[in-house]
mmCIF file of C-alpha atoms in Angstrom:
data_model
loop_
_atom_site.group_PDB
_atom_site.id
_atom_site.type_symbol
_atom_site.label_atom_id
_atom_site.label_comp_id
_atom_site.label_asym_id
_atom_site.label_seq_id
_atom_site.Cartn_x
_atom_site.Cartn_y
_atom_site.Cartn_z
ATOM 1 C CA MET A 1 3.683 118.850 -63.156
ATOM 2 C CA ASN A 2 5.394 116.691 -65.908
ATOM 3 C CA ARG A 3 3.863 113.165 -65.961
ATOM 4 C CA ARG A 4 6.384 110.982 -67.812
ATOM 5 C CA ILE A 5 4.531 108.556 -70.342
ATOM 6 C CA GLN A 6 5.378 104.884 -70.276
ATOM 7 C CA PHE A 7 4.935 103.524 -72.675
ATOM 8 C CA SER A 8 4.357 99.254 -73.426
ATOM 9 C CA LYS A 9 5.222 96.379 -75.158
ATOM 10 C CA SER A 10 2.684 94.552 -77.101
ATOM 11 C CA SER A 11 1.324 91.989 -74.808
ATOM 12 C CA SER A 12 1.973 89.746 -78.257
ATOM 13 C CA GLN A 13 4.982 91.373 -78.853
ATOM 14 C CA ASP A 14 5.221 89.773 -74.227
ATOM 15 C CA SER A 15 4.149 86.416 -74.552
ATOM 16 C CA GLU A 16 6.294 85.749 -78.182
ATOM 17 C CA GLU A 17 9.220 86.303 -76.018
ATOM 18 C CA ASN A 18 8.324 84.464 -73.230
ATOM 19 C CA VAL A 19 8.624 80.981 -75.102
ATOM 20 C CA LEU A 20 11.579 81.524 -76.661
ATOM 21 C CA PRO A 21 13.670 79.491 -73.848
ATOM 22 C CA LEU A 22 11.406 77.352 -74.532
ATOM 23 C CA ILE A 23 11.400 76.647 -78.197
ATOM 24 C CA ASN A 24 15.749 77.318 -77.188
ATOM 25 C CA ILE A 25 14.629 73.767 -74.694
ATOM 26 C CA VAL A 26 12.952 72.101 -77.052
ATOM 27 C CA PHE A 27 15.320 72.453 -80.492
ATOM 28 C CA LEU A 28 17.615 71.408 -77.971
ATOM 29 C CA LEU A 29 16.291 68.176 -77.490
ATOM 30 C CA LEU A 30 14.954 67.661 -80.525
ATOM 31 C CA ILE A 31 18.609 67.145 -82.341
ATOM 32 C CA PHE A 32 19.674 65.232 -79.292
ATOM 33 C CA PHE A 33 16.583 62.792 -80.377
ATOM 34 C CA LEU A 34 17.793 63.766 -84.344
ATOM 35 C CA TRP A 35 21.811 63.132 -83.330
ATOM 36 C CA ALA A 36 21.427 59.977 -80.327
ATOM 37 C CA GLY A 37 18.901 58.011 -81.469
ATOM 38 C CA THR A 38 18.165 55.749 -84.267
ATOM 39 C CA LEU A 39 14.667 54.814 -85.822
ATOM 40 C CA SER A 40 14.810 51.220 -87.230
ATOM 41 C CA MET A 41 11.287 49.564 -88.603
ATOM 42 C CA PRO A 42 10.084 47.768 -84.275
ATOM 43 C CA ASP A 43 10.234 44.057 -84.705
ATOM 44 C CA LEU A 44 6.568 42.115 -85.402
ATOM 45 C CA PHE A 45 6.642 41.344 -81.353
ATOM 46 C CA TYR A 46 8.902 41.960 -78.681
ATOM 47 C CA VAL A 47 11.549 40.320 -78.043
ATOM 48 C CA ARG A 48 15.035 41.212 -75.902
ATOM 49 C CA PRO A 49 17.729 39.836 -77.136
ATOM 50 C CA PRO A 50 20.882 38.723 -74.231
ATOM 51 C CA GLU A 51 23.131 40.874 -72.735
ATOM 52 C CA SER A 52 26.403 41.088 -73.751
ATOM 53 C CA ILE A 53 29.949 43.134 -73.351
ATOM 54 C CA ASN A 54 30.801 42.057 -76.264
ATOM 55 C CA GLU A 55 32.355 44.805 -79.131
ATOM 56 C CA ASN A 56 31.366 43.291 -83.157
ATOM 57 C CA PRO A 57 28.405 45.683 -84.729
ATOM 58 C CA ASP A 58 25.503 44.711 -86.191
ATOM 59 C CA VAL A 59 25.447 43.230 -89.259
ATOM 60 C CA ALA A 60 22.961 45.531 -91.719
ATOM 61 C CA THR A 61 20.431 42.506 -92.859
ATOM 62 C CA GLU A 62 17.218 41.608 -93.650
ATOM 63 C CA SER A 63 16.777 38.545 -92.598
ATOM 64 C CA ILE A 64 15.829 38.614 -89.659
ATOM 65 C CA LEU A 65 14.917 35.105 -87.225
ATOM 66 C CA LEU A 66 12.885 36.265 -84.496
ATOM 67 C CA ILE A 67 12.274 33.654 -81.547
ATOM 68 C CA SER A 68 10.208 34.841 -78.525
ATOM 69 C CA HIS A 69 9.779 33.179 -75.065
ATOM 70 C CA ASP A 70 6.436 32.388 -76.372
ATOM 71 C CA ASN A 71 7.565 30.259 -79.422
ATOM 72 C CA ARG A 72 6.991 32.556 -81.562
ATOM 73 C CA TYR A 73 8.475 32.595 -85.006
ATOM 74 C CA ALA A 74 8.531 35.735 -87.841
ATOM 75 C CA PHE A 75 11.259 35.049 -89.652
ATOM 76 C CA ARG A 76 11.714 38.895 -92.593
ATOM 77 C CA ASN A 77 9.114 40.171 -91.487
ATOM 78 C CA GLN A 78 6.583 37.191 -91.355
ATOM 79 C CA HIS A 79 4.842 34.917 -88.620
ATOM 80 C CA VAL A 80 5.995 31.524 -89.576
ATOM 81 C CA LYS A 81 5.765 28.415 -87.429
ATOM 82 C CA PHE A 82 8.497 26.308 -86.552
ATOM 83 C CA ASN A 83 7.932 23.657 -89.226
ATOM 84 C CA ASP A 84 8.294 25.857 -91.598
ATOM 85 C CA VAL A 85 11.427 27.699 -90.840
ATOM 86 C CA ALA A 86 13.583 25.760 -93.099
ATOM 87 C CA SER A 87 11.530 26.453 -96.323
ATOM 88 C CA LEU A 88 11.244 29.941 -96.262
ATOM 89 C CA VAL A 89 14.869 30.199 -95.137
ATOM 90 C CA ARG A 90 15.297 27.668 -98.655
ATOM 91 C CA GLN A 91 13.790 30.209 -100.705
ATOM 92 C CA SER A 92 15.399 33.032 -99.395
ATOM 93 C CA ILE A 93 18.675 31.875 -99.691
ATOM 94 C CA GLN A 94 17.464 30.578 -103.558
ATOM 95 C CA GLN A 95 17.573 34.590 -103.859
ATOM 96 C CA TYR A 96 20.363 35.303 -101.712
ATOM 97 C CA PRO A 97 23.026 33.144 -101.872
ATOM 98 C CA GLU A 98 25.878 35.132 -99.573
ATOM 99 C CA GLN A 99 22.968 36.515 -96.703
ATOM 100 C CA THR A 100 23.357 36.946 -93.508
ATOM 101 C CA VAL A 101 20.978 35.922 -90.879
ATOM 102 C CA LYS A 102 20.145 37.718 -88.192
ATOM 103 C CA ILE A 103 19.408 35.957 -85.024
ATOM 104 C CA LYS A 104 17.452 38.015 -83.111
ATOM 105 C CA VAL A 105 16.423 36.055 -79.245
ATOM 106 C CA ASP A 106 14.372 35.738 -75.974
ATOM 107 C CA ALA A 107 16.861 36.176 -73.517
ATOM 108 C CA ASP A 108 14.534 33.402 -71.578
ATOM 109 C CA ILE A 109 14.573 30.511 -74.648
ATOM 110 C CA ASN A 110 16.636 27.298 -73.980
ATOM 111 C CA THR A 111 20.224 27.460 -76.038
ATOM 112 C CA GLY A 112 18.711 23.810 -77.573
ATOM 113 C CA LYS A 113 16.025 25.814 -79.066
ATOM 114 C CA LEU A 114 18.745 27.467 -80.460
ATOM 115 C CA ILE A 115 21.014 25.260 -81.444
ATOM 116 C CA ASP A 116 18.091 23.737 -83.706
ATOM 117 C CA ILE A 117 17.769 27.204 -85.205
ATOM 118 C CA MET A 118 21.321 27.337 -85.828
ATOM 119 C CA GLU A 119 21.279 23.722 -87.236
ATOM 120 C CA ILE A 120 18.299 24.181 -89.614
ATOM 121 C CA LEU A 121 20.248 27.486 -90.794
ATOM 122 C CA ARG A 122 24.142 25.305 -91.767
ATOM 123 C CA ASP A 123 22.078 22.158 -93.600
ATOM 124 C CA GLU A 124 19.769 24.607 -95.557
ATOM 125 C CA GLY A 125 23.403 26.576 -97.003
ATOM 126 C CA VAL A 126 23.172 29.449 -94.969
ATOM 127 C CA LYS A 127 27.259 30.596 -94.021
ATOM 128 C CA LYS A 128 26.767 33.452 -91.056
ATOM 129 C CA THR A 129 24.728 33.511 -88.532
ATOM 130 C CA VAL A 130 24.561 35.787 -86.313
ATOM 131 C CA LEU A 131 23.013 36.320 -82.822
ATOM 132 C CA VAL A 132 21.999 39.547 -81.512
ATOM 133 C CA THR A 133 22.896 40.827 -78.525
ATOM 134 C CA GLU A 134 22.147 44.695 -76.147
ATOM 135 C CA GLN A 135 25.774 46.131 -75.967
ATOM 136 C CA THR A 136 26.292 46.292 -71.947
ATOM 137 C CA ASN A 137 29.226 48.016 -70.162
ATOM 138 C CA MET B 1 2.639 119.996 -99.558
ATOM 139 C CA GLN B 2 3.942 117.701 -97.255
ATOM 140 C CA PHE B 3 3.415 114.317 -96.821
ATOM 141 C CA LYS B 4 3.292 111.779 -93.746
ATOM 142 C CA LYS B 5 5.671 109.755 -93.343
ATOM 143 C CA VAL B 6 4.521 106.570 -93.051
ATOM 144 C CA LEU B 7 6.124 104.514 -90.185
ATOM 145 C CA LYS B 8 7.024 100.824 -91.058
ATOM 146 C CA THR B 9 6.598 98.469 -88.564
ATOM 147 C CA ARG B 10 7.966 95.313 -89.207
ATOM 148 C CA ARG B 11 5.756 92.779 -88.458
ATOM 149 C CA LEU B 12 6.961 89.623 -87.454
ATOM 150 C CA VAL B 13 6.418 85.889 -88.044
ATOM 151 C CA SER B 14 4.518 84.828 -85.632
ATOM 152 C CA LEU B 15 6.271 81.734 -83.863
ATOM 153 C CA THR B 16 3.398 79.124 -82.495
ATOM 154 C CA PRO B 17 3.469 77.337 -85.815
ATOM 155 C CA LEU B 18 6.887 76.530 -85.995
ATOM 156 C CA ILE B 19 6.589 75.923 -82.311
ATOM 157 C CA ASP B 20 3.640 73.693 -83.389
ATOM 158 C CA VAL B 21 5.777 71.766 -85.589
ATOM 159 C CA VAL B 22 8.858 71.031 -83.800
ATOM 160 C CA PHE B 23 6.270 70.216 -81.016
ATOM 161 C CA ILE B 24 5.702 67.392 -83.152
ATOM 162 C CA LEU B 25 8.753 66.568 -84.690
ATOM 163 C CA LEU B 26 9.478 66.044 -80.375
ATOM 164 C CA ILE B 27 7.305 63.720 -80.395
ATOM 165 C CA PHE B 28 7.913 62.045 -83.586
ATOM 166 C CA PHE B 29 11.771 61.033 -82.351
ATOM 167 C CA MET B 30 11.118 60.477 -78.766
ATOM 168 C CA LEU B 31 8.765 57.866 -79.571
ATOM 169 C CA ALA B 32 9.836 56.173 -82.972
ATOM 170 C CA SER B 33 13.943 56.567 -81.585
ATOM 171 C CA ASN B 34 16.615 53.385 -80.441
ATOM 172 C CA PHE B 35 18.114 54.152 -77.802
ATOM 173 C CA SER B 36 19.522 50.080 -78.157
ATOM 174 C CA GLN B 37 23.177 49.197 -78.498
ATOM 175 C CA TRP B 38 22.744 46.455 -80.292
ATOM 176 C CA SER B 39 25.852 43.725 -81.065
ATOM 177 C CA THR B 40 26.498 40.174 -82.739
ATOM 178 C CA ILE B 41 28.403 37.170 -82.021
ATOM 179 C CA ASP B 42 29.038 35.056 -84.830
ATOM 180 C CA VAL B 43 26.854 30.986 -84.159
ATOM 181 C CA SER B 44 27.719 29.652 -87.684
ATOM 182 C CA ALA B 45 27.493 26.328 -86.738
ATOM 183 C CA PRO B 46 29.774 24.175 -87.659
ATOM 184 C CA ALA B 47 29.720 21.866 -90.790
ATOM 185 C CA PRO B 48 28.796 18.387 -90.159
ATOM 186 C CA SER B 49 31.570 15.713 -88.667
ATOM 187 C CA LYS B 50 31.389 12.570 -89.893
ATOM 188 C CA ASN B 51 32.378 10.580 -86.064
ATOM 189 C CA VAL B 52 32.671 12.269 -83.334
ATOM 190 C CA GLN B 53 36.179 11.637 -82.769
ATOM 191 C CA GLU B 54 36.924 14.173 -85.786
ATOM 192 C CA LYS B 55 34.817 16.298 -84.434
ATOM 193 C CA MET B 56 36.937 16.638 -81.460
ATOM 194 C CA GLU B 57 40.402 16.366 -82.489
ATOM 195 C CA GLY B 58 42.306 19.664 -81.597
ATOM 196 C CA THR B 59 39.525 21.053 -80.199
ATOM 197 C CA ILE B 60 39.288 22.806 -76.488
ATOM 198 C CA LEU B 61 35.494 21.295 -75.214
ATOM 199 C CA VAL B 62 33.482 23.498 -72.858
ATOM 200 C CA ARG B 63 30.573 21.882 -71.291
ATOM 201 C CA ILE B 64 28.726 24.022 -69.284
ATOM 202 C CA SER B 65 25.426 22.710 -67.254
ATOM 203 C CA GLU B 66 21.590 23.130 -67.267
ATOM 204 C CA GLN B 67 23.064 24.754 -63.468
ATOM 205 C CA GLY B 68 25.327 26.821 -65.242
ATOM 206 C CA ARG B 69 28.482 24.741 -64.014
ATOM 207 C CA ILE B 70 31.308 24.434 -65.998
ATOM 208 C CA ASP B 71 34.041 21.895 -67.370
ATOM 209 C CA VAL B 72 36.883 22.214 -69.844
ATOM 210 C CA GLY B 73 38.358 18.920 -71.575
ATOM 211 C CA GLY B 74 36.129 17.458 -68.679
ATOM 212 C CA LYS B 75 38.090 19.551 -65.879
ATOM 213 C CA PRO B 76 35.784 21.385 -63.811
ATOM 214 C CA VAL B 77 36.446 24.353 -63.868
ATOM 215 C CA ASN B 78 35.442 27.687 -62.098
ATOM 216 C CA ILE B 79 33.190 30.120 -63.904
ATOM 217 C CA ALA B 80 36.150 32.581 -61.919
ATOM 218 C CA SER B 81 39.129 30.707 -64.111
ATOM 219 C CA ILE B 82 38.206 30.181 -66.733
ATOM 220 C CA SER B 83 39.553 32.395 -69.080
ATOM 221 C CA ALA B 84 42.691 31.967 -67.825
ATOM 222 C CA PHE B 85 41.928 27.590 -67.794
ATOM 223 C CA VAL B 86 42.021 28.565 -72.091
ATOM 224 C CA SER B 87 44.248 30.909 -72.745
ATOM 225 C CA LYS B 88 46.968 28.753 -70.535
ATOM 226 C CA ALA B 89 45.941 25.225 -72.940
ATOM 227 C CA LEU B 90 45.978 27.869 -76.148
ATOM 228 C CA LYS B 91 49.033 28.646 -75.402
ATOM 229 C CA GLU B 92 50.077 25.654 -75.421
ATOM 230 C CA ASN B 93 48.429 24.492 -79.084
ATOM 231 C CA PRO B 94 46.951 28.771 -79.992
ATOM 232 C CA ASP B 95 45.235 26.449 -83.713
ATOM 233 C CA GLN B 96 43.378 24.965 -81.366
ATOM 234 C CA LYS B 97 39.267 25.474 -81.856
ATOM 235 C CA VAL B 98 37.127 26.175 -78.965
ATOM 236 C CA LEU B 99 34.069 23.848 -78.529
ATOM 237 C CA VAL B 100 31.132 25.363 -76.610
ATOM 238 C CA LYS B 101 28.055 22.815 -76.183
ATOM 239 C CA PRO B 102 25.954 23.617 -73.489
ATOM 240 C CA HIS B 103 23.691 21.751 -71.533
ATOM 241 C CA GLU B 104 19.873 22.130 -73.941
ATOM 242 C CA ASN B 105 17.551 23.693 -70.952
ATOM 243 C CA LEU B 106 20.117 26.285 -69.759
ATOM 244 C CA PRO B 107 19.344 29.926 -70.910
ATOM 245 C CA ILE B 108 20.829 31.590 -74.049
ATOM 246 C CA GLN B 109 22.096 34.593 -71.541
ATOM 247 C CA LYS B 110 24.067 32.612 -69.477
ATOM 248 C CA MET B 111 25.761 31.180 -72.481
ATOM 249 C CA VAL B 112 26.611 34.424 -73.430
ATOM 250 C CA ASP B 113 27.948 35.698 -70.189
ATOM 251 C CA ILE B 114 30.174 33.181 -71.028
ATOM 252 C CA LEU B 115 30.787 33.221 -74.287
ATOM 253 C CA ASP B 116 31.528 36.708 -73.058
ATOM 254 C CA LEU B 117 34.657 35.281 -70.495
ATOM 255 C CA LEU B 118 35.919 33.594 -73.796
ATOM 256 C CA ARG B 119 35.844 36.386 -76.007
ATOM 257 C CA ASP B 120 38.163 38.755 -72.687
ATOM 258 C CA THR B 121 41.119 36.617 -73.414
ATOM 259 C CA GLY B 122 40.732 36.872 -77.368
ATOM 260 C CA ILE B 123 39.423 33.957 -78.276
ATOM 261 C CA THR B 124 36.830 34.461 -81.386
ATOM 262 C CA ASN B 125 37.659 31.092 -82.784
ATOM 263 C CA PHE B 126 34.652 29.457 -81.136
ATOM 264 C CA SER B 127 31.950 27.536 -81.897
ATOM 265 C CA ILE B 128 28.328 26.639 -80.063
ATOM 266 C CA ILE B 129 27.545 23.265 -81.005
ATOM 267 C CA ARG B 130 24.532 20.464 -79.467
#
């Protein structure tokens, strides 16, 4: 009587073959996140900018003025009080006279506050001020 | 004399550390990546004028009330027809600058919505004033 002996693959080889589809998916996810996402420094506090359909590209500058809905201010990644904004902007303008200042404000704050800041920046010699918006389709 | 053939079996590199590293990288990029697309609107404040008349000469004034009602040059305008109204005024005099005067209690989002409407008609030369 002929008996056929079946040799099975080693269990470790089996388990490695089983995880190959998983590795493929994980690699694809990794490539997606590398390609589609952008890495940036988180803001000092959460600000939800207004939404806009405008497509003007974002400006690369370190002079970002954050204004939260609960009246917290930050300039160049540093917490500031409203009364100190002017002096900090002045110091910054002395160092980089041609800089553009980006204002990132919460969508809920009043326009009056934005205009106050715009006027402070103008009076301190900022030549270009832009408002950050979140692009929507 | 016969020597036994030594069978060379290729030893596979273990995939487990690779998977670990890839998983850690994946988690890092998932947490740190930002998918928001930012855009910008030029809001440089205009140079202060000596008097109101000088400020208003050769301009189209768009006022936005606290409730979001709009008037252009003193005439109330429907939000849907603002683009047509302003572009008609600009056709008559293309050198005019658009001044947007929002109520100080108007939320920024509402002002940005109206600026978007103005930009739809190709108006890029506008200033926000108090």
